[in-house]
Coordinates of C-alpha atoms in Angstrom, one line a residue:
Chain A
X1 CA 250.7 86.3 -7.9
X2 CA 251.6 88.9 -10.5
X3 CA 251.1 92.5 -9.7
X4 CA 251.1 95.2 -12.3
X5 CA 250.7 98.9 -11.8
X6 CA 250.7 101.1 -14.9
X7 CA 250.5 104.9 -14.8
X8 CA 248.8 104.8 -11.4
X9 CA 247.7 108.1 -9.8
X10 CA 246.1 108.0 -6.4
X11 CA 245.3 110.2 -3.5
X12 CA 244.4 109.3 0.0
X13 CA 240.6 109.5 0.5
X14 CA 241.1 111.8 3.5
X15 CA 243.5 114.2 1.6
X16 CA 242.3 117.7 1.0
X17 CA 241.4 118.4 -2.6
X18 CA 244.0 120.5 -4.4
X19 CA 247.0 118.7 -2.9
X20 CA 249.1 116.8 -5.4
X21 CA 248.3 113.1 -5.5
X22 CA 250.3 110.8 -3.3
X23 CA 251.2 108.6 -6.3
X24 CA 252.0 110.2 -9.7
X25 CA 252.1 108.1 -12.9
X26 CA 253.6 105.2 -11.1
X27 CA 254.7 102.1 -12.9
X28 CA 255.6 98.9 -11.1
X29 CA 255.6 95.2 -12.1
X30 CA 256.1 92.3 -9.9
X31 CA 256.4 88.7 -11.2
X32 CA 255.0 85.8 -9.2
X33 CA 257.1 85.0 -6.2
X34 CA 259.2 88.1 -6.3
X35 CA 260.3 89.8 -3.1
X36 CA 260.6 93.6 -3.4
X37 CA 261.3 96.3 -0.8
X38 CA 260.1 99.8 -1.2
X39 CA 262.2 102.5 0.5
X40 CA 261.9 106.2 0.6
X41 CA 261.5 109.2 2.9
X42 CA 258.3 109.8 4.9
X43 CA 255.5 111.0 2.7
X44 CA 256.8 109.4 -0.4
X45 CA 253.5 107.5 -0.9
X46 CA 254.7 104.1 0.3
X47 CA 251.5 103.3 2.3
X48 CA 249.3 104.6 -0.5
X49 CA 251.1 102.4 -3.0
X50 CA 250.3 99.3 -0.8
X51 CA 246.7 100.3 -0.5
X52 CA 246.3 100.7 -4.2
X53 CA 248.0 97.3 -4.8
X54 CA 245.7 95.7 -2.2
X55 CA 242.6 96.8 -4.2
X56 CA 241.7 98.8 -1.1
X57 CA 242.1 102.3 -2.6
X58 CA 240.8 102.8 -6.1
X59 CA 243.4 104.6 -8.2
X60 CA 242.4 108.0 -9.7
X61 CA 244.0 107.1 -13.0
X62 CA 246.0 104.2 -14.5
X63 CA 245.6 100.5 -14.5
X64 CA 246.0 98.0 -11.8
X65 CA 246.3 94.3 -12.7
X66 CA 246.4 91.5 -10.1
X67 CA 247.2 88.2 -11.9
X68 CA 245.9 89.9 -15.0
X69 CA 242.6 91.0 -13.6
X70 CA 241.5 94.6 -12.9
X71 CA 239.9 94.4 -9.5
X72 CA 237.9 97.6 -10.0
X73 CA 236.3 96.1 -13.1
X74 CA 235.1 93.0 -11.1
X75 CA 231.8 92.8 -9.3
X76 CA 231.8 93.6 -5.6
X77 CA 231.6 90.0 -4.6
X78 CA 234.4 88.9 -7.0
X79 CA 236.6 91.8 -5.7
X80 CA 236.1 90.7 -2.1
X81 CA 237.1 87.2 -3.1
X82 CA 240.2 88.6 -4.8
X83 CA 241.0 90.5 -1.6
X84 CA 241.0 87.1 0.1
X85 CA 244.0 86.2 -2.1
X86 CA 246.0 89.2 -1.0
X87 CA 247.1 90.2 2.4
X88 CA 247.7 93.8 3.4
X89 CA 249.4 94.1 6.8
X90 CA 249.1 97.7 8.1
X91 CA 252.0 99.3 10.0
X92 CA 250.0 99.3 13.3
X93 CA 249.0 95.7 13.8
X94 CA 245.2 95.5 13.7
X95 CA 244.6 93.4 16.8
X96 CA 241.7 93.9 19.2
X97 CA 243.3 94.4 22.7
X98 CA 241.0 91.9 24.4
X99 CA 241.5 89.1 21.9
X100 CA 243.8 86.2 22.6
X101 CA 246.9 85.8 20.4
X102 CA 245.7 82.5 19.0
X103 CA 242.4 84.0 17.8
X104 CA 244.2 87.1 16.4
X105 CA 246.6 84.9 14.4
X106 CA 243.9 82.5 13.2
X107 CA 241.9 85.6 11.9
X108 CA 244.3 85.6 9.0
X109 CA 242.6 82.5 7.8
X110 CA 239.1 84.0 7.7
X111 CA 238.9 84.4 3.9
X112 CA 239.7 80.7 3.4
X113 CA 237.0 79.3 5.8
X114 CA 233.3 79.6 5.9
X115 CA 231.3 81.7 8.4
X116 CA 230.2 78.7 10.6
X117 CA 233.7 77.4 10.7
X118 CA 235.0 80.8 11.8
X119 CA 232.3 80.9 14.5
X120 CA 233.2 77.4 15.7
X121 CA 236.8 78.5 15.9
X122 CA 235.9 81.2 18.4
X123 CA 234.6 78.4 20.8
X124 CA 237.5 76.2 20.2
X125 CA 240.4 77.4 18.0
X126 CA 240.3 75.3 14.9
X127 CA 244.0 75.2 14.2
X128 CA 246.0 75.6 17.3
X129 CA 249.0 73.8 15.8
X130 CA 249.0 76.1 12.8
X131 CA 248.9 79.2 15.0
X132 CA 251.7 77.8 17.1
X133 CA 253.9 77.0 14.2
X134 CA 253.4 80.5 12.8
X135 CA 254.2 82.1 16.1
X136 CA 257.3 79.9 16.5
X137 CA 258.7 81.6 13.4
X138 CA 258.6 84.8 15.2
X139 CA 259.8 83.5 18.6
X140 CA 256.4 84.0 20.2
X141 CA 255.3 80.4 20.7
X142 CA 254.9 81.0 24.5
X143 CA 252.4 83.8 23.9
X144 CA 249.9 81.5 22.2
X145 CA 247.1 81.9 24.7
X146 CA 248.1 85.3 26.0
X147 CA 245.8 88.3 25.5
X148 CA 246.9 90.9 23.0
X149 CA 246.9 93.7 25.5
X150 CA 249.5 91.9 27.6
X151 CA 252.0 92.1 24.8
X152 CA 254.6 94.8 24.1
X153 CA 254.4 96.9 20.9
X154 CA 257.1 94.8 19.3
X155 CA 255.4 91.5 20.2
X156 CA 252.1 92.8 18.7
X157 CA 253.9 93.7 15.5
X158 CA 255.3 90.2 15.3
X159 CA 251.8 88.7 16.0
X160 CA 250.6 90.8 13.0
X161 CA 253.3 89.2 10.9
X162 CA 252.4 85.7 12.1
X163 CA 248.9 86.3 10.9
X164 CA 250.3 86.8 7.4
X165 CA 251.7 83.2 7.5
X166 CA 248.2 81.8 8.1
X167 CA 246.4 83.8 5.4
X168 CA 245.5 82.0 2.2
X169 CA 247.1 85.0 0.3
X170 CA 249.7 84.7 -2.4
X171 CA 250.5 88.4 -2.6
X172 CA 251.7 89.9 0.7
X173 CA 251.7 93.7 1.0
X174 CA 253.4 94.6 4.2
X175 CA 253.7 98.1 5.6
X176 CA 256.7 98.9 7.8
X177 CA 256.9 95.5 9.4
X178 CA 259.8 96.4 11.5
X179 CA 258.9 99.8 12.9
X180 CA 258.6 98.6 16.5
X181 CA 261.4 96.0 16.5
X182 CA 265.0 96.3 17.6
X183 CA 267.6 95.5 14.9
X184 CA 268.2 91.8 15.9
X185 CA 264.5 91.0 16.1
X186 CA 263.9 92.9 12.9
X187 CA 266.4 90.8 11.0
X188 CA 265.0 87.6 12.4
X189 CA 261.4 88.6 11.7
X190 CA 262.0 89.6 8.1
X191 CA 264.0 86.5 7.3
X192 CA 261.3 84.3 8.7
X193 CA 258.7 86.2 6.7
X194 CA 260.7 86.0 3.4
X195 CA 261.5 82.3 4.0
X196 CA 257.8 81.5 4.5
X197 CA 256.9 83.5 1.4
X198 CA 259.4 81.5 -0.6
X199 CA 257.9 78.2 0.7
X200 CA 254.4 79.4 -0.3
X201 CA 255.6 81.0 -3.6
X202 CA 254.0 84.2 -2.4
X203 CA 254.9 87.6 -3.9
X204 CA 256.1 90.1 -1.3
X205 CA 255.9 93.9 -1.6
X206 CA 257.1 95.5 1.7
X207 CA 257.8 99.1 2.6
X208 CA 260.8 99.6 4.9
X209 CA 262.3 102.4 6.8
X210 CA 265.5 100.4 7.5
X211 CA 267.5 100.9 4.3
X212 CA 270.3 98.5 5.4
X213 CA 267.9 95.7 6.2
X214 CA 266.2 96.2 2.9
X215 CA 269.5 96.0 1.0
X216 CA 270.5 93.0 2.9
X217 CA 267.4 90.9 2.7
X218 CA 265.5 91.8 -0.4
X219 CA 266.8 91.0 -3.9
X220 CA 265.0 94.0 -5.5
X221 CA 264.7 97.5 -4.2
X222 CA 262.4 100.2 -5.4
X223 CA 263.1 103.8 -4.3
X224 CA 260.0 106.0 -4.0
X225 CA 260.0 109.7 -3.6
X226 CA 257.2 112.2 -3.9
X227 CA 254.9 109.5 -5.5
X228 CA 257.4 108.6 -8.2
X229 CA 259.7 105.6 -8.7
X230 CA 263.2 107.1 -8.5
X231 CA 265.0 103.8 -9.0
X232 CA 264.1 100.1 -9.4
X233 CA 267.2 98.1 -9.1
X234 CA 268.5 94.7 -8.1
X235 CA 270.1 94.7 -4.6
X236 CA 273.7 94.9 -5.9
X237 CA 273.1 97.8 -8.2
X238 CA 271.9 100.2 -5.5
X239 CA 274.8 102.6 -4.7
X240 CA 275.4 105.4 -2.3
X241 CA 274.5 107.9 -5.0
X242 CA 271.0 106.4 -5.4
X243 CA 270.4 106.5 -1.7
X244 CA 271.7 110.0 -1.3
X245 CA 269.4 111.2 -4.1
X246 CA 266.4 109.4 -2.7
X247 CA 266.9 110.8 0.8
X248 CA 268.0 114.3 -0.2
X249 CA 266.7 116.7 2.5
X250 CA 265.6 113.7 4.5
X251 CA 269.2 112.5 5.5
X252 CA 268.2 111.9 9.1
X253 CA 265.9 109.1 8.0
X254 CA 268.7 107.3 6.1
X255 CA 270.0 104.8 8.6
X256 CA 268.3 106.7 11.4
X257 CA 265.9 104.9 13.8
X258 CA 262.5 104.2 12.3
X259 CA 259.6 106.1 13.8
X260 CA 257.9 104.0 16.4
X261 CA 254.5 102.7 15.6
X262 CA 251.8 103.9 17.9
X263 CA 250.8 100.4 18.8
X264 CA 249.5 101.3 22.2
X265 CA 246.0 100.0 22.7
X266 CA 243.6 102.4 24.2
X267 CA 241.5 101.1 27.1
X268 CA 237.7 100.8 27.0
X269 CA 236.1 104.1 26.2
X270 CA 233.3 105.5 28.3
X271 CA 229.9 104.9 26.7
X272 CA 227.1 107.5 26.6
X273 CA 224.2 106.1 28.5
X274 CA 220.8 107.6 27.7
X275 CA 217.7 106.8 29.7
X276 CA 214.7 108.8 30.6
Chain B
X1 CA 243.2 155.8 35.1
X2 CA 246.6 154.3 34.5
X3 CA 247.5 152.5 31.3
X4 CA 248.1 149.2 33.1
X5 CA 244.6 149.0 34.5
X6 CA 242.8 147.5 31.6
X7 CA 245.4 144.8 31.2
X8 CA 244.7 143.5 34.7
X9 CA 241.0 143.2 34.2
X10 CA 239.6 139.8 33.0
X11 CA 238.7 140.5 29.3
X12 CA 236.2 137.6 29.4
X13 CA 234.1 139.2 32.2
X14 CA 231.7 141.2 30.2
X15 CA 230.7 138.4 27.7
X16 CA 230.3 136.1 30.7
X17 CA 228.0 138.5 32.4
X18 CA 226.0 139.0 29.2
X19 CA 225.5 135.3 28.6
X20 CA 224.6 134.6 32.3
X21 CA 221.9 137.3 32.2
X22 CA 220.7 136.2 28.7
X23 CA 220.3 132.7 30.2
X24 CA 218.2 134.0 33.0
X25 CA 216.0 136.0 30.7
X26 CA 215.4 132.9 28.6
X27 CA 214.8 130.7 31.6
X28 CA 212.3 132.9 33.4
X29 CA 209.4 132.5 30.9
X30 CA 210.0 128.8 30.9
X31 CA 209.6 128.7 34.7
X32 CA 206.4 130.7 34.4
X33 CA 205.1 128.5 31.6
X34 CA 205.7 125.3 33.6
X35 CA 204.0 126.8 36.7
X36 CA 207.2 126.2 38.7
X37 CA 206.2 127.3 42.2
X38 CA 208.1 125.2 44.7
X39 CA 206.3 127.1 47.6
X40 CA 203.1 125.2 46.8
X41 CA 204.7 122.0 48.2
X42 CA 205.0 123.6 51.5
X43 CA 201.6 125.3 51.7
X44 CA 199.8 124.3 54.9
X45 CA 196.9 122.6 53.0
X46 CA 199.3 120.4 51.1
X47 CA 201.8 119.9 53.8
X48 CA 199.7 117.7 56.0
X49 CA 198.5 115.1 53.5
X50 CA 202.1 114.8 52.1
X51 CA 203.5 114.3 55.6
X52 CA 200.8 111.8 56.5
X53 CA 201.4 109.8 53.4
X54 CA 205.2 109.8 54.0
X55 CA 204.6 108.9 57.7
X56 CA 202.7 105.8 56.5
X57 CA 205.8 104.6 54.8
X58 CA 207.2 103.6 58.2
X59 CA 207.2 100.8 58.9
X60 CA 207.2 99.1 55.5
X61 CA 204.5 96.5 55.2
X62 CA 206.0 93.1 56.1
X63 CA 203.1 90.7 56.6
X64 CA 204.1 87.3 55.3
X65 CA 201.2 87.1 52.9
X66 CA 202.0 90.5 51.4
X67 CA 205.7 89.7 51.2
X68 CA 204.9 86.5 49.3
X69 CA 202.7 88.5 46.9
X70 CA 205.5 91.1 46.4
X71 CA 208.0 88.3 45.8
X72 CA 205.8 86.8 43.1
X73 CA 205.2 90.1 41.4
X74 CA 208.9 91.0 41.6
X75 CA 209.7 87.8 39.8
X76 CA 207.1 88.7 37.2
X77 CA 208.6 92.1 36.8
X78 CA 212.0 90.7 36.3
X79 CA 210.6 88.2 33.8
X80 CA 208.8 91.0 31.9
X81 CA 212.0 93.0 31.7
X82 CA 214.2 90.1 30.7
X83 CA 211.8 88.7 28.1
X84 CA 211.3 92.2 26.7
X85 CA 215.0 92.8 26.4
X86 CA 215.5 89.3 24.9
X87 CA 212.9 90.1 22.2
X88 CA 214.4 93.6 21.8
X89 CA 217.8 92.0 21.0
X90 CA 216.2 90.1 18.2
X91 CA 215.4 93.5 16.6
X92 CA 218.5 95.4 17.8
X93 CA 221.3 93.0 16.9
X94 CA 220.5 92.5 13.2
X95 CA 219.6 96.2 12.8
X96 CA 222.9 97.2 14.4
X97 CA 224.8 94.8 12.2
X98 CA 223.2 96.1 9.0
X99 CA 223.3 99.8 9.9
X100 CA 226.9 100.1 11.2
X101 CA 229.1 101.8 8.6
X102 CA 232.1 100.0 9.9
X103 CA 231.0 96.7 8.3
X104 CA 230.4 98.2 4.9
X105 CA 232.6 96.6 2.2
X106 CA 231.8 99.2 -0.4
X107 CA 232.7 102.0 2.0
X108 CA 236.3 100.5 2.1
X109 CA 237.0 102.3 -1.1
X110 CA 235.7 105.7 -0.2
X111 CA 232.0 106.3 -0.6
X112 CA 229.4 103.7 0.2
X113 CA 227.5 102.3 -2.7
X114 CA 223.9 103.6 -3.3
X115 CA 221.9 100.5 -2.5
X116 CA 223.6 99.7 0.9
X117 CA 223.2 103.4 1.8
X118 CA 219.5 103.3 1.1
X119 CA 219.0 100.1 3.1
X120 CA 220.9 101.5 6.0
X121 CA 218.8 104.7 6.0
X122 CA 215.5 102.8 5.8
X123 CA 216.5 100.6 8.8
X124 CA 217.6 103.7 10.7
X125 CA 214.2 105.3 10.2
X126 CA 212.5 102.1 11.3
X127 CA 214.5 102.2 14.5
X128 CA 213.5 105.9 15.0
X129 CA 209.8 105.0 14.6
X130 CA 210.2 102.1 17.1
X131 CA 211.8 104.1 19.8
X132 CA 210.0 107.4 19.3
X133 CA 206.7 105.8 20.4
X134 CA 207.0 105.6 24.2
X135 CA 206.6 102.1 25.7
X136 CA 203.6 103.4 27.6
X137 CA 201.8 104.0 24.4
X138 CA 202.8 100.6 23.0
X139 CA 201.6 99.1 26.3
X140 CA 198.2 100.8 26.0
X141 CA 197.9 99.6 22.4
X142 CA 198.8 96.0 23.3
X143 CA 196.6 95.9 26.4
X144 CA 193.7 96.5 23.9
X145 CA 195.1 93.8 21.6
X146 CA 196.2 90.9 24.0
X147 CA 194.3 92.0 27.1
X148 CA 195.6 92.9 30.6
X149 CA 198.7 91.1 31.7
X150 CA 202.4 90.6 31.2
X151 CA 202.3 89.9 27.5
X152 CA 201.4 93.5 26.7
X153 CA 204.3 94.7 28.9
X154 CA 206.8 92.4 27.2
X155 CA 205.8 93.5 23.7
X156 CA 205.9 97.1 24.6
X157 CA 209.4 96.9 26.0
X158 CA 210.5 94.8 23.1
X159 CA 209.5 97.3 20.5
X160 CA 210.7 100.5 22.2
X161 CA 213.9 99.0 23.5
X162 CA 214.6 97.2 20.2
X163 CA 214.7 100.7 18.6
X164 CA 216.9 102.1 21.3
X165 CA 219.3 99.2 21.6
X166 CA 219.7 99.0 17.8
X167 CA 220.6 102.7 17.6
X168 CA 223.1 102.7 20.5
X169 CA 224.7 99.4 19.5
X170 CA 225.3 100.8 16.1
X171 CA 226.8 103.9 17.6
X172 CA 229.0 101.9 20.0
X173 CA 230.3 99.8 17.1
X174 CA 231.1 102.9 15.1
X175 CA 232.7 104.9 17.9
X176 CA 235.8 102.7 18.3
X177 CA 238.9 102.3 16.2
X178 CA 237.9 101.0 12.8
X179 CA 241.4 99.8 11.9
X180 CA 241.0 96.2 13.1
X181 CA 237.7 95.6 11.3
X182 CA 238.8 97.4 8.2
X183 CA 242.0 95.4 8.0
X184 CA 240.0 92.1 8.1
X185 CA 237.6 93.3 5.5
X186 CA 240.4 94.5 3.3
X187 CA 242.0 91.1 3.5
X188 CA 238.9 89.4 2.2
X189 CA 237.0 88.4 5.3
X190 CA 233.2 88.4 5.2
X191 CA 231.1 91.0 7.0
X192 CA 230.0 88.7 9.9
X193 CA 233.5 87.3 10.2
X194 CA 234.9 90.8 10.6
X195 CA 232.2 91.4 13.2
X196 CA 233.1 88.4 15.3
X197 CA 236.9 88.7 15.0
X198 CA 237.3 92.4 15.0
X199 CA 234.4 94.6 16.1
X200 CA 232.9 92.4 18.8
X201 CA 236.0 91.7 20.9
X202 CA 236.8 95.4 20.7
X203 CA 233.4 96.5 22.0
X204 CA 232.2 93.5 24.0
X205 CA 232.5 95.2 27.4
X206 CA 230.7 98.4 26.3
X207 CA 227.9 96.5 24.6
X208 CA 227.4 94.3 27.7
X209 CA 227.4 97.1 30.2
X210 CA 224.9 99.1 28.0
X211 CA 222.7 96.0 27.7
X212 CA 222.6 95.4 31.5
X213 CA 221.9 99.1 32.0
X214 CA 219.0 98.8 29.6
X215 CA 217.8 95.8 31.5
X216 CA 217.7 97.9 34.6
X217 CA 215.8 100.6 32.7
X218 CA 213.4 97.9 31.5
X219 CA 212.7 96.9 35.1
X220 CA 211.9 100.5 36.0
X221 CA 209.7 100.9 32.9
X222 CA 207.9 97.7 33.4
X223 CA 206.8 99.2 36.8
X224 CA 205.3 102.2 34.9
X225 CA 203.7 99.8 32.5
X226 CA 202.1 98.0 35.4
X227 CA 200.1 101.1 36.1
X228 CA 198.3 100.7 32.8
X229 CA 197.6 97.1 33.5
X230 CA 200.6 95.4 32.0
X231 CA 201.3 93.2 35.0
X232 CA 204.1 93.0 37.6
X233 CA 205.0 95.1 40.6
X234 CA 203.6 98.2 39.0
X235 CA 200.1 96.8 38.9
X236 CA 200.4 95.9 42.6
X237 CA 201.8 99.3 43.4
X238 CA 199.0 101.0 41.5
X239 CA 196.5 99.3 43.9
X240 CA 198.5 100.3 47.0
X241 CA 198.8 103.8 45.9
X242 CA 195.1 104.1 45.3
X243 CA 194.5 102.7 48.9
X244 CA 197.1 105.2 50.3
X245 CA 198.8 102.1 51.8
X246 CA 202.2 103.9 52.4
X247 CA 203.8 100.9 54.1
X248 CA 203.1 98.6 51.0
X249 CA 204.5 101.3 48.7
X250 CA 207.6 101.6 50.9
X251 CA 208.2 97.8 50.7
X252 CA 208.0 97.8 46.9
X253 CA 210.2 100.9 46.6
X254 CA 212.8 99.0 48.7
X255 CA 212.5 96.1 46.3
X256 CA 213.2 98.4 43.3
X257 CA 216.3 99.8 45.0
X258 CA 217.5 96.3 45.5
X259 CA 216.8 95.3 41.9
X260 CA 218.7 98.4 40.6
X261 CA 221.6 97.7 42.9
X262 CA 221.7 94.1 41.7
X263 CA 221.8 95.2 38.1
X264 CA 224.6 97.6 39.0
X265 CA 226.7 94.8 40.5
X266 CA 226.0 92.4 37.6
X267 CA 227.1 95.0 35.2
X268 CA 230.3 95.8 37.1
X269 CA 231.1 92.0 37.4
X270 CA 230.5 91.4 33.7
X271 CA 232.7 94.4 32.7
X272 CA 235.4 93.0 34.9
X273 CA 235.2 89.6 33.2
X274 CA 235.2 91.1 29.7
X275 CA 237.6 94.0 30.3

């Protein structure tokens, strides 16, 4: 899937008015099947960029084209259908704590199947083999029937990535996929993800905190700082000078450990009971 | 007075004293207005009948014929409560699904669109109407319409509880983390799919425990409805009360306690299974 952002300005819906927008006049073009990593210091607008690209956050200005279509010019129904062809994986894996891994992974397939089929799959998982194969890519095959709240933070993050493999999407927008993983696991997970994307000819746009992993795995690197594209280069062309500029005043994040995702699930909340 | 003295005094003391006395000043007229005179309970002319009635509680009535009657009416009470809750769910579940903001696709991109907003508000108002009429009033209405008996009780519980359950279900669904559901919607899942794969597994235990608790409330309220002729234990109790048959009343109160305790255990077990 092609992705095209031209002159995009966007601010987070919860941001106070008067603050500068998170993205300023941002231009970015991805050809079908491209694999691009977005790096940059915290607060650069990486997550907002993914939300805009996922047709989840309407841009304040500029044009968004997904495969040539402007999602915000479509009807609500057509836009929701278009969302089914992209996949936005948030940094904290969105998994209900009491759900089983197999169900959580198969939830990636929801846009492709009808309502009754998805209901039937809750009684007996419709594609156990597919879920198993996806989990195998991330070394989690033994957790297939485990409950999500029995998993560690890193395992949950990999379950979230396994869900990507089952989605019918051909544009994958992945936010900090490695934040809760140790370096070895991170490398393994990202290469499994990119390989699967290549097989499916899916376009990948991922934000990453680990600069070295990005440089090693992704053919094209975009540096984002204060809502602007600082550089947009092939892997080999990114030099120390680029990185130093990108992370000026944020040197601790360059090569430092990524901030841990708060993947801890909270237990059941007390419910207010009213009765007379 | 030394300079250090004020620093050692609790600075919050004066406001606290003020609000405490202000509270009493406000409360006093209320007590007068509600004729709150606990001494009346212990006045000699009231004490004797009260104690006589309470003394009649022991021993609880336990004739086999009466126990058989109580068992049948208990079963009817449980049936009224269960059927009422089941019908209430028919109102509450669709209403909660429609009203909850969490399942709004248009709200994903900031503000909810106008039409869904209006539909949600209309349904909220319908739920308010349903639950603001007490089940006792509904029962009196239905007793006129369908005659004395369990049907009136079932319908009364269904309407009031439908309104309550719909509101609280919606609030439970909105109170949790929205991230899971929003992620599914953002990735193109349908509203109901997002409910079954995101919202429901997150909130199943809370929803269940609230439903069982409501069932318990329905049993209590079906007893009250019995007093206006809507069937069940309440109707039996009404008769016993009028005859001042303390032993019979005591037996039925014991049955209530047992039913509520049962509901409590069921709820705890279900929470354990789902939690």
